[in-house]
Amino acid sequence: MKTELNITLIARGCAITGDMVVDHGISCFGLLDGGIISTQGLLHIGEGGLVKGAAQGEHVRIDGRVDGDVDARGSLEINGQVSGDIFYCGTIRLGPRASLNGTLKRVARMLTIEAGPEQEQSPIADSRAIEAASEQRTDSNVTEISRAIA
């Protein structure tokens, strides 16, 4: 049985304006002037990659730069620069070149990200709204769907 790998690549020299939501992995080596959500797989901001907005994903690896909040539901690895708050649920690894300008907070894995047609505004969830909802619902460990819109 052949397994197909789904991944979106933003190559060096490419510039995208606006928010992106993908249901698979993504690698960014260019400029994304907006937020990004990867609902499954690896969200990789490669060396030379720049995201000017929030970055959210299951597994997040940052070798480039993110100017916005980062939400990682599984693993998080930072070897690049983050200027924004970081929220993570699973494991975190900071490499020797990691540069953080913001707060680092471990949160319960109660909220996940879903891009659905009922989202009328920006698909990027506001991290402060996610944090507030997480603090309100500490009695359950069931994964819920966050519909917090910026």
Tab-separated table of N, CA and C in Angstrom:
chain	number	residue	atom	x	y	z
A	1	MET	N	0.836	-1.166	0.000
A	1	MET	CA	0.000	0.000	0.000
A	1	MET	C	0.892	1.244	0.000
A	2	LYS	N	0.633	2.150	-0.915
A	2	LYS	CA	1.420	3.364	-1.039
A	2	LYS	C	0.836	4.447	-0.125
A	3	THR	N	1.717	5.086	0.653
A	3	THR	CA	1.298	6.169	1.532
A	3	THR	C	1.678	7.488	0.885
A	4	GLU	N	0.715	8.392	0.781
A	4	GLU	CA	0.955	9.691	0.175
A	4	GLU	C	1.270	10.717	1.251
A	5	LEU	N	2.313	11.498	1.042
A	5	LEU	CA	2.719	12.529	1.983
A	5	LEU	C	2.144	13.857	1.527
A	6	ASN	N	1.345	14.477	2.367
A	6	ASN	CA	0.781	15.787	2.057
A	6	ASN	C	1.534	16.852	2.827
A	7	ILE	N	2.111	17.795	2.104
A	7	ILE	CA	2.828	18.894	2.739
A	7	ILE	C	2.745	20.101	1.816
A	8	THR	N	2.618	21.272	2.397
A	8	THR	CA	2.643	22.523	1.655
A	8	THR	C	3.994	23.156	1.881
A	9	LEU	N	4.609	23.659	0.832
A	9	LEU	CA	5.931	24.272	0.916
A	9	LEU	C	5.841	25.721	0.476
A	10	ILE	N	6.314	26.618	1.326
A	10	ILE	CA	6.476	28.014	0.955
A	10	ILE	C	7.973	28.203	0.761
A	11	ALA	N	8.388	28.301	-0.488
A	11	ALA	CA	9.811	28.308	-0.826
A	11	ALA	C	10.461	29.658	-0.563
A	12	ARG	N	11.795	29.634	-0.482
A	12	ARG	CA	12.564	30.870	-0.322
A	12	ARG	C	12.201	31.820	-1.462
A	13	GLY	N	12.091	33.089	-1.141
A	13	GLY	CA	11.765	34.084	-2.156
A	13	GLY	C	10.270	34.280	-2.354
A	14	CYS	N	9.452	33.385	-1.839
A	14	CYS	CA	8.001	33.522	-1.944
A	14	CYS	C	7.480	34.390	-0.806
A	15	ALA	N	6.450	35.151	-1.083
A	15	ALA	CA	5.803	35.967	-0.061
A	15	ALA	C	4.303	35.777	-0.184
A	16	ILE	N	3.661	35.444	0.924
A	16	ILE	CA	2.214	35.246	0.957
A	16	ILE	C	1.641	36.213	1.976
A	17	THR	N	0.578	36.912	1.579
A	17	THR	CA	-0.094	37.841	2.476
A	17	THR	C	-1.452	37.257	2.836
A	18	GLY	N	-1.736	37.189	4.134
A	18	GLY	CA	-3.014	36.656	4.603
A	18	GLY	C	-2.798	35.431	5.459
A	19	ASP	N	-3.866	35.017	6.118
A	19	ASP	CA	-3.811	33.852	6.995
A	19	ASP	C	-3.916	32.567	6.188
A	20	MET	N	-3.240	31.520	6.670
A	20	MET	CA	-3.294	30.202	6.022
A	20	MET	C	-3.774	29.165	7.014
A	21	VAL	N	-4.622	28.254	6.541
A	21	VAL	CA	-5.060	27.111	7.328
A	21	VAL	C	-4.891	25.879	6.448
A	22	VAL	N	-4.119	24.905	6.933
A	22	VAL	CA	-3.917	23.665	6.186
A	22	VAL	C	-4.240	22.480	7.084
A	23	ASP	N	-4.669	21.384	6.479
A	23	ASP	CA	-5.008	20.187	7.257
A	23	ASP	C	-3.918	19.128	7.142
A	24	HIS	N	-2.691	19.577	6.926
A	24	HIS	CA	-1.540	18.686	6.802
A	24	HIS	C	-0.292	19.469	7.181
A	25	GLY	N	0.855	18.913	6.955
A	25	GLY	CA	2.100	19.573	7.309
A	25	GLY	C	2.426	20.733	6.391
A	26	ILE	N	3.267	21.627	6.883
A	26	ILE	CA	3.685	22.772	6.081
A	26	ILE	C	5.111	23.144	6.453
A	27	SER	N	5.898	23.519	5.444
A	27	SER	CA	7.249	24.027	5.653
A	27	SER	C	7.334	25.404	5.024
A	28	CYS	N	7.780	26.383	5.799
A	28	CYS	CA	7.853	27.760	5.340
A	28	CYS	C	9.307	28.218	5.352
A	29	PHE	N	9.828	28.539	4.179
A	29	PHE	CA	11.179	29.083	4.050
A	29	PHE	C	11.128	30.500	3.494
A	30	GLY	N	9.925	30.998	3.216
A	30	GLY	CA	9.733	32.338	2.684
A	30	GLY	C	9.068	33.232	3.704
A	31	LEU	N	8.316	34.218	3.225
A	31	LEU	CA	7.634	35.185	4.071
A	31	LEU	C	6.138	34.909	4.064
A	32	LEU	N	5.559	34.801	5.241
A	32	LEU	CA	4.108	34.700	5.378
A	32	LEU	C	3.671	35.878	6.231
A	33	ASP	N	3.035	36.855	5.597
A	33	ASP	CA	2.558	38.046	6.302
A	33	ASP	C	1.125	37.783	6.747
A	34	GLY	N	0.999	37.009	7.804
A	34	GLY	CA	-0.297	36.606	8.346
A	34	GLY	C	-0.080	35.400	9.236
A	35	GLY	N	-1.136	34.918	9.817
A	35	GLY	CA	-1.029	33.773	10.707
A	35	GLY	C	-1.127	32.463	9.956
A	36	ILE	N	-0.761	31.385	10.641
A	36	ILE	CA	-0.779	30.066	10.020
A	36	ILE	C	-1.262	29.030	11.018
A	37	ILE	N	-2.132	28.140	10.544
A	37	ILE	CA	-2.614	27.017	11.339
A	37	ILE	C	-2.387	25.744	10.547
A	38	SER	N	-1.743	24.773	11.185
A	38	SER	CA	-1.620	23.433	10.625
A	38	SER	C	-2.373	22.502	11.569
A	39	THR	N	-3.501	21.958	11.117
A	39	THR	CA	-4.329	21.148	12.004
A	39	THR	C	-3.768	19.760	12.244
A	40	GLN	N	-2.867	19.291	11.378
A	40	GLN	CA	-2.232	17.979	11.538
A	40	GLN	C	-0.794	18.067	11.044
A	41	GLY	N	0.026	17.169	11.517
A	41	GLY	CA	1.386	17.081	11.006
A	41	GLY	C	2.315	18.132	11.581
A	42	LEU	N	3.404	18.372	10.856
A	42	LEU	CA	4.474	19.264	11.295
A	42	LEU	C	4.301	20.644	10.683
A	43	LEU	N	4.380	21.653	11.525
A	43	LEU	CA	4.466	23.044	11.078
A	43	LEU	C	5.920	23.448	11.262
A	44	HIS	N	6.627	23.619	10.147
A	44	HIS	CA	8.060	23.906	10.195
A	44	HIS	C	8.323	25.281	9.598
A	45	ILE	N	8.903	26.160	10.402
A	45	ILE	CA	9.368	27.452	9.912
A	45	ILE	C	10.873	27.291	9.740
A	46	GLY	N	11.306	27.133	8.497
A	46	GLY	CA	12.700	26.838	8.216
A	46	GLY	C	13.599	28.046	8.317
A	47	GLU	N	14.922	27.810	8.230
A	47	GLU	CA	15.893	28.897	8.265
A	47	GLU	C	15.594	29.864	7.126
A	48	GLY	N	15.520	31.139	7.459
A	48	GLY	CA	15.169	32.154	6.472
A	48	GLY	C	13.676	32.386	6.386
A	49	GLY	N	12.867	31.518	6.981
A	49	GLY	CA	11.418	31.681	6.981
A	49	GLY	C	10.982	32.709	8.011
A	50	LEU	N	9.941	33.466	7.679
A	50	LEU	CA	9.418	34.494	8.573
A	50	LEU	C	7.899	34.464	8.541
A	51	VAL	N	7.293	34.319	9.707
A	51	VAL	CA	5.841	34.393	9.845
A	51	VAL	C	5.534	35.630	10.672
A	52	LYS	N	4.764	36.549	10.081
A	52	LYS	CA	4.351	37.769	10.779
A	52	LYS	C	2.909	37.584	11.234
A	53	GLY	N	2.733	36.796	12.281
A	53	GLY	CA	1.415	36.481	12.811
A	53	GLY	C	1.519	35.250	13.689
A	54	ALA	N	0.382	34.766	14.153
A	54	ALA	CA	0.357	33.597	15.034
A	54	ALA	C	0.666	32.327	14.254
A	55	ALA	N	1.328	31.384	14.911
A	55	ALA	CA	1.637	30.072	14.333
A	55	ALA	C	1.083	29.018	15.276
A	56	GLN	N	0.223	28.130	14.739
A	56	GLN	CA	-0.411	27.110	15.559
A	56	GLN	C	-0.334	25.768	14.845
A	57	GLY	N	-0.006	24.712	15.619
A	57	GLY	CA	0.075	23.404	15.011
A	57	GLY	C	0.203	22.294	16.023
A	58	GLU	N	0.119	21.074	15.517
A	58	GLU	CA	0.277	19.885	16.358
A	58	GLU	C	1.731	19.765	16.803
A	59	HIS	N	2.617	19.659	15.840
A	59	HIS	CA	4.058	19.608	16.096
A	59	HIS	C	4.672	20.818	15.409
A	60	VAL	N	5.382	21.646	16.165
A	60	VAL	CA	5.903	22.901	15.644
A	60	VAL	C	7.420	22.919	15.800
A	61	ARG	N	8.097	23.260	14.705
A	61	ARG	CA	9.551	23.419	14.737
A	61	ARG	C	9.884	24.770	14.122
A	62	ILE	N	10.609	25.583	14.868
A	62	ILE	CA	10.943	26.926	14.404
A	62	ILE	C	12.452	27.054	14.298
A	63	ASP	N	12.935	27.111	13.063
A	63	ASP	CA	14.342	27.354	12.787
A	63	ASP	C	14.528	28.770	12.254
A	64	GLY	N	13.449	29.393	11.823
A	64	GLY	CA	13.472	30.764	11.309
A	64	GLY	C	12.965	31.730	12.359
A	65	ARG	N	11.966	32.557	11.964
A	65	ARG	CA	11.475	33.593	12.873
A	65	ARG	C	9.955	33.679	12.835
A	66	VAL	N	9.348	33.840	14.022
A	66	VAL	CA	7.910	34.054	14.147
A	66	VAL	C	7.713	35.333	14.952
A	67	ASP	N	7.027	36.300	14.341
A	67	ASP	CA	6.666	37.534	15.028
A	67	ASP	C	5.183	37.444	15.385
A	68	GLY	N	4.877	36.700	16.434
A	68	GLY	CA	3.511	36.472	16.877
A	68	GLY	C	3.499	35.331	17.871
A	69	ASP	N	2.333	35.030	18.391
A	69	ASP	CA	2.201	33.958	19.373
A	69	ASP	C	2.349	32.597	18.709
A	70	VAL	N	2.836	31.625	19.482
A	70	VAL	CA	3.006	30.253	19.005
A	70	VAL	C	2.211	29.328	19.914
A	71	ASP	N	1.376	28.471	19.318
A	71	ASP	CA	0.607	27.464	20.048
A	71	ASP	C	0.975	26.097	19.493
A	72	ALA	N	1.495	25.210	20.352
A	72	ALA	CA	1.867	23.852	19.937
A	72	ALA	C	1.107	22.854	20.794
A	73	ARG	N	0.310	21.988	20.149
A	73	ARG	CA	-0.496	21.009	20.877
A	73	ARG	C	0.272	19.732	21.197
A	74	GLY	N	1.330	19.465	20.482
A	74	GLY	CA	2.124	18.262	20.715
A	74	GLY	C	3.519	18.650	21.139
A	75	SER	N	4.448	18.566	20.199
A	75	SER	CA	5.833	18.915	20.508
A	75	SER	C	6.174	20.291	19.944
A	76	LEU	N	7.148	20.924	20.576
A	76	LEU	CA	7.622	22.239	20.146
A	76	LEU	C	9.134	22.245	20.216
A	77	GLU	N	9.774	22.627	19.120
A	77	GLU	CA	11.230	22.737	19.069
A	77	GLU	C	11.573	24.107	18.503
A	78	ILE	N	12.388	24.864	19.244
A	78	ILE	CA	12.758	26.205	18.806
A	78	ILE	C	14.273	26.296	18.686
A	79	ASN	N	14.729	26.584	17.474
A	79	ASN	CA	16.135	26.856	17.189
A	79	ASN	C	16.282	28.247	16.590
A	80	GLY	N	15.170	28.941	16.420
A	80	GLY	CA	15.167	30.266	15.811
A	80	GLY	C	14.677	31.312	16.789
A	81	GLN	N	13.951	32.312	16.259
A	81	GLN	CA	13.498	33.441	17.063
A	81	GLN	C	11.980	33.478	17.145
A	82	VAL	N	11.462	33.755	18.346
A	82	VAL	CA	10.030	33.953	18.552
A	82	VAL	C	9.848	35.250	19.315
A	83	SER	N	9.079	36.155	18.737
A	83	SER	CA	8.700	37.396	19.411
A	83	SER	C	7.199	37.329	19.651
A	84	GLY	N	6.819	36.758	20.762
A	84	GLY	CA	5.411	36.569	21.104
A	84	GLY	C	5.309	35.528	22.198
A	85	ASP	N	4.111	35.329	22.687
A	85	ASP	CA	3.892	34.358	23.748
A	85	ASP	C	3.847	32.945	23.182
A	86	ILE	N	4.326	31.989	23.970
A	86	ILE	CA	4.378	30.594	23.545
A	86	ILE	C	3.518	29.769	24.488
A	87	PHE	N	2.580	29.011	23.914
A	87	PHE	CA	1.717	28.110	24.661
A	87	PHE	C	1.955	26.705	24.116
A	88	TYR	N	2.262	25.756	24.994
A	88	TYR	CA	2.536	24.398	24.534
A	88	TYR	C	1.886	23.403	25.486
A	89	CYS	N	1.562	22.219	24.956
A	89	CYS	CA	0.894	21.172	25.743
A	89	CYS	C	1.807	19.988	26.012
A	90	GLY	N	2.650	19.654	25.071
A	90	GLY	CA	3.477	18.452	25.187
A	90	GLY	C	4.897	18.778	25.583
A	91	THR	N	5.823	18.337	24.758
A	91	THR	CA	7.235	18.542	25.052
A	91	THR	C	7.747	19.814	24.385
A	92	ILE	N	8.801	20.369	24.964
A	92	ILE	CA	9.430	21.550	24.384
A	92	ILE	C	10.936	21.345	24.414
A	93	ARG	N	11.593	21.804	23.343
A	93	ARG	CA	13.047	21.720	23.260
A	93	ARG	C	13.555	23.046	22.731
A	94	LEU	N	14.460	23.655	23.470
A	94	LEU	CA	15.082	24.902	23.048
A	94	LEU	C	16.501	24.612	22.608
A	95	GLY	N	16.815	24.934	21.367
A	95	GLY	CA	18.149	24.700	20.831
A	95	GLY	C	19.105	25.803	21.221
A	96	PRO	N	20.378	25.656	20.860
A	96	PRO	CA	21.404	26.622	21.256
A	96	PRO	C	21.209	28.008	20.639
A	97	ARG	N	20.491	28.112	19.524
A	97	ARG	CA	20.259	29.406	18.882
A	97	ARG	C	18.876	29.967	19.188
A	98	ALA	N	18.137	29.361	20.106
A	98	ALA	CA	16.786	29.820	20.420
A	98	ALA	C	16.815	31.215	21.033
A	99	SER	N	15.904	32.071	20.536
A	99	SER	CA	15.776	33.429	21.055
A	99	SER	C	14.289	33.682	21.289
A	100	LEU	N	13.917	33.946	22.546
A	100	LEU	CA	12.519	34.136	22.908
A	100	LEU	C	12.314	35.526	23.469
A	101	ASN	N	11.279	36.208	22.987
A	101	ASN	CA	10.898	37.501	23.518
A	101	ASN	C	9.397	37.442	23.781
A	102	GLY	N	9.019	36.960	24.953
A	102	GLY	CA	7.622	36.780	25.320
A	102	GLY	C	7.551	35.810	26.483
A	103	THR	N	6.350	35.371	26.795
A	103	THR	CA	6.190	34.431	27.899
A	103	THR	C	6.095	33.009	27.372
A	104	LEU	N	6.457	32.072	28.210
A	104	LEU	CA	6.408	30.652	27.901
A	104	LEU	C	5.461	30.016	28.905
A	105	LYS	N	4.389	29.368	28.418
A	105	LYS	CA	3.395	28.823	29.326
A	105	LYS	C	2.940	27.443	28.865
A	106	ARG	N	3.004	26.496	29.781
A	106	ARG	CA	2.477	25.155	29.519
A	106	ARG	C	0.991	25.172	29.851
A	107	VAL	N	0.165	24.688	28.933
A	107	VAL	CA	-1.285	24.693	29.110
A	107	VAL	C	-1.822	23.274	28.967
A	108	ALA	N	-3.004	23.034	29.489
A	108	ALA	CA	-3.649	21.727	29.361
A	108	ALA	C	-4.047	21.487	27.909
A	109	ARG	N	-4.015	20.249	27.502
A	109	ARG	CA	-4.378	19.909	26.123
A	109	ARG	C	-5.897	19.742	26.020
A	110	MET	N	-6.595	20.782	26.366
A	110	MET	CA	-8.052	20.750	26.342
A	110	MET	C	-8.604	21.360	25.068
A	111	LEU	N	-7.848	22.224	24.444
A	111	LEU	CA	-8.338	22.951	23.294
A	111	LEU	C	-7.537	22.566	22.060
A	112	THR	N	-8.225	22.341	20.983
A	112	THR	CA	-7.553	22.090	19.715
A	112	THR	C	-8.034	23.114	18.710
A	113	ILE	N	-7.428	23.104	17.579
A	113	ILE	CA	-7.728	24.083	16.542
A	113	ILE	C	-8.458	23.367	15.426
A	114	GLU	N	-9.536	23.936	14.992
A	114	GLU	CA	-10.265	23.379	13.857
A	114	GLU	C	-10.655	24.506	12.938
A	115	ALA	N	-10.345	24.357	11.683
A	115	ALA	CA	-10.752	25.345	10.697
A	115	ALA	C	-12.040	24.853	10.074
A	116	GLY	N	-13.108	25.541	10.338
A	116	GLY	CA	-14.406	25.112	9.821
A	116	GLY	C	-15.104	26.244	9.111
A	117	PRO	N	-16.172	25.917	8.361
A	117	PRO	CA	-16.884	26.945	7.606
A	117	PRO	C	-17.610	27.940	8.499
A	118	GLU	N	-17.841	27.586	9.784
A	118	GLU	CA	-18.551	28.492	10.670
A	118	GLU	C	-17.666	29.629	11.163
A	119	GLN	N	-16.377	29.573	10.843
A	119	GLN	CA	-15.499	30.664	11.232
A	119	GLN	C	-15.629	31.766	10.203
A	120	GLU	N	-16.157	32.904	10.630
A	120	GLU	CA	-16.435	33.983	9.698
A	120	GLU	C	-15.332	35.027	9.678
A	121	GLN	N	-14.595	35.151	10.776
A	121	GLN	CA	-13.538	36.144	10.827
A	121	GLN	C	-12.210	35.454	10.554
A	122	SER	N	-11.149	35.995	11.114
A	122	SER	CA	-9.823	35.424	10.941
A	122	SER	C	-9.773	34.016	11.516
A	123	PRO	N	-9.153	33.047	10.820
A	123	PRO	CA	-9.083	31.687	11.341
A	123	PRO	C	-8.051	31.514	12.448
A	124	ILE	N	-7.311	32.545	12.759
A	124	ILE	CA	-6.291	32.441	13.786
A	124	ILE	C	-6.926	32.714	15.140
A	125	ALA	N	-6.870	31.724	16.018
A	125	ALA	CA	-7.459	31.874	17.352
A	125	ALA	C	-6.591	32.778	18.207
A	126	ASP	N	-7.224	33.639	18.980
A	126	ASP	CA	-6.506	34.531	19.874
A	126	ASP	C	-5.987	33.726	21.056
A	127	SER	N	-4.692	33.744	21.275
A	127	SER	CA	-4.076	32.944	22.338
A	127	SER	C	-4.585	33.331	23.712
A	128	ARG	N	-4.866	34.610	23.910
A	128	ARG	CA	-5.386	35.032	25.214
A	128	ARG	C	-6.769	34.452	25.444
A	129	ALA	N	-7.593	34.325	24.420
A	129	ALA	CA	-8.919	33.723	24.564
A	129	ALA	C	-8.793	32.228	24.856
A	130	ILE	N	-7.836	31.571	24.221
A	130	ILE	CA	-7.604	30.153	24.486
A	130	ILE	C	-7.148	29.962	25.925
A	131	GLU	N	-6.240	30.820	26.367
A	131	GLU	CA	-5.741	30.721	27.735
A	131	GLU	C	-6.876	30.942	28.734
A	132	ALA	N	-7.736	31.933	28.496
A	132	ALA	CA	-8.848	32.208	29.402
A	132	ALA	C	-9.823	31.034	29.440
A	133	ALA	N	-10.122	30.460	28.274
A	133	ALA	CA	-11.029	29.312	28.238
A	133	ALA	C	-10.414	28.111	28.938
A	134	SER	N	-9.103	27.938	28.792
A	134	SER	CA	-8.424	26.830	29.447
A	134	SER	C	-8.483	26.965	30.962
A	135	GLU	N	-8.314	28.196	31.460
A	135	GLU	CA	-8.358	28.415	32.895
A	135	GLU	C	-9.761	28.217	33.453
A	136	GLN	N	-10.796	28.494	32.646
A	136	GLN	CA	-12.171	28.337	33.096
A	136	GLN	C	-12.563	26.872	33.194
A	137	ARG	N	-12.002	25.997	32.368
A	137	ARG	CA	-12.412	24.599	32.293
A	137	ARG	C	-11.293	23.699	32.767
A	138	THR	N	-11.013	23.699	34.030
A	138	THR	CA	-9.939	22.863	34.553
A	138	THR	C	-10.452	21.527	35.063
A	139	ASP	N	-11.769	21.288	35.015
A	139	ASP	CA	-12.338	20.062	35.555
A	139	ASP	C	-12.404	18.927	34.532
A	140	SER	N	-12.006	19.156	33.303
A	140	SER	CA	-12.113	18.144	32.268
A	140	SER	C	-10.790	17.985	31.546
A	141	ASN	N	-10.475	16.765	31.137
A	141	ASN	CA	-9.280	16.554	30.337
A	141	ASN	C	-9.647	16.103	28.929
A	142	VAL	N	-10.880	16.284	28.552
A	142	VAL	CA	-11.368	15.913	27.234
A	142	VAL	C	-11.008	17.007	26.247
A	143	THR	N	-10.494	16.617	25.103
A	143	THR	CA	-10.126	17.602	24.086
A	143	THR	C	-11.381	18.231	23.510
A	144	GLU	N	-11.407	19.539	23.506
A	144	GLU	CA	-12.530	20.278	22.958
A	144	GLU	C	-12.060	21.109	21.784
A	145	ILE	N	-12.999	21.640	21.057
A	145	ILE	CA	-12.670	22.446	19.895
A	145	ILE	C	-12.801	23.917	20.252
A	146	SER	N	-11.732	24.629	20.032
A	146	SER	CA	-11.730	26.057	20.340
A	146	SER	C	-12.302	26.821	19.151
A	147	ARG	N	-13.224	27.662	19.415
A	147	ARG	CA	-13.779	28.509	18.367
A	147	ARG	C	-13.516	29.972	18.692
A	148	ALA	N	-12.459	30.207	19.485
A	148	ALA	CA	-12.101	31.576	19.842
A	148	ALA	C	-11.523	32.274	18.624
A	149	ILE	N	-12.111	33.341	18.238
A	149	ILE	CA	-11.687	34.086	17.063
A	149	ILE	C	-11.142	35.433	17.503
A	150	ALA	N	-10.055	35.813	16.888
A	150	ALA	CA	-9.411	37.095	17.241
A	150	ALA	C	-10.350	38.248	16.977
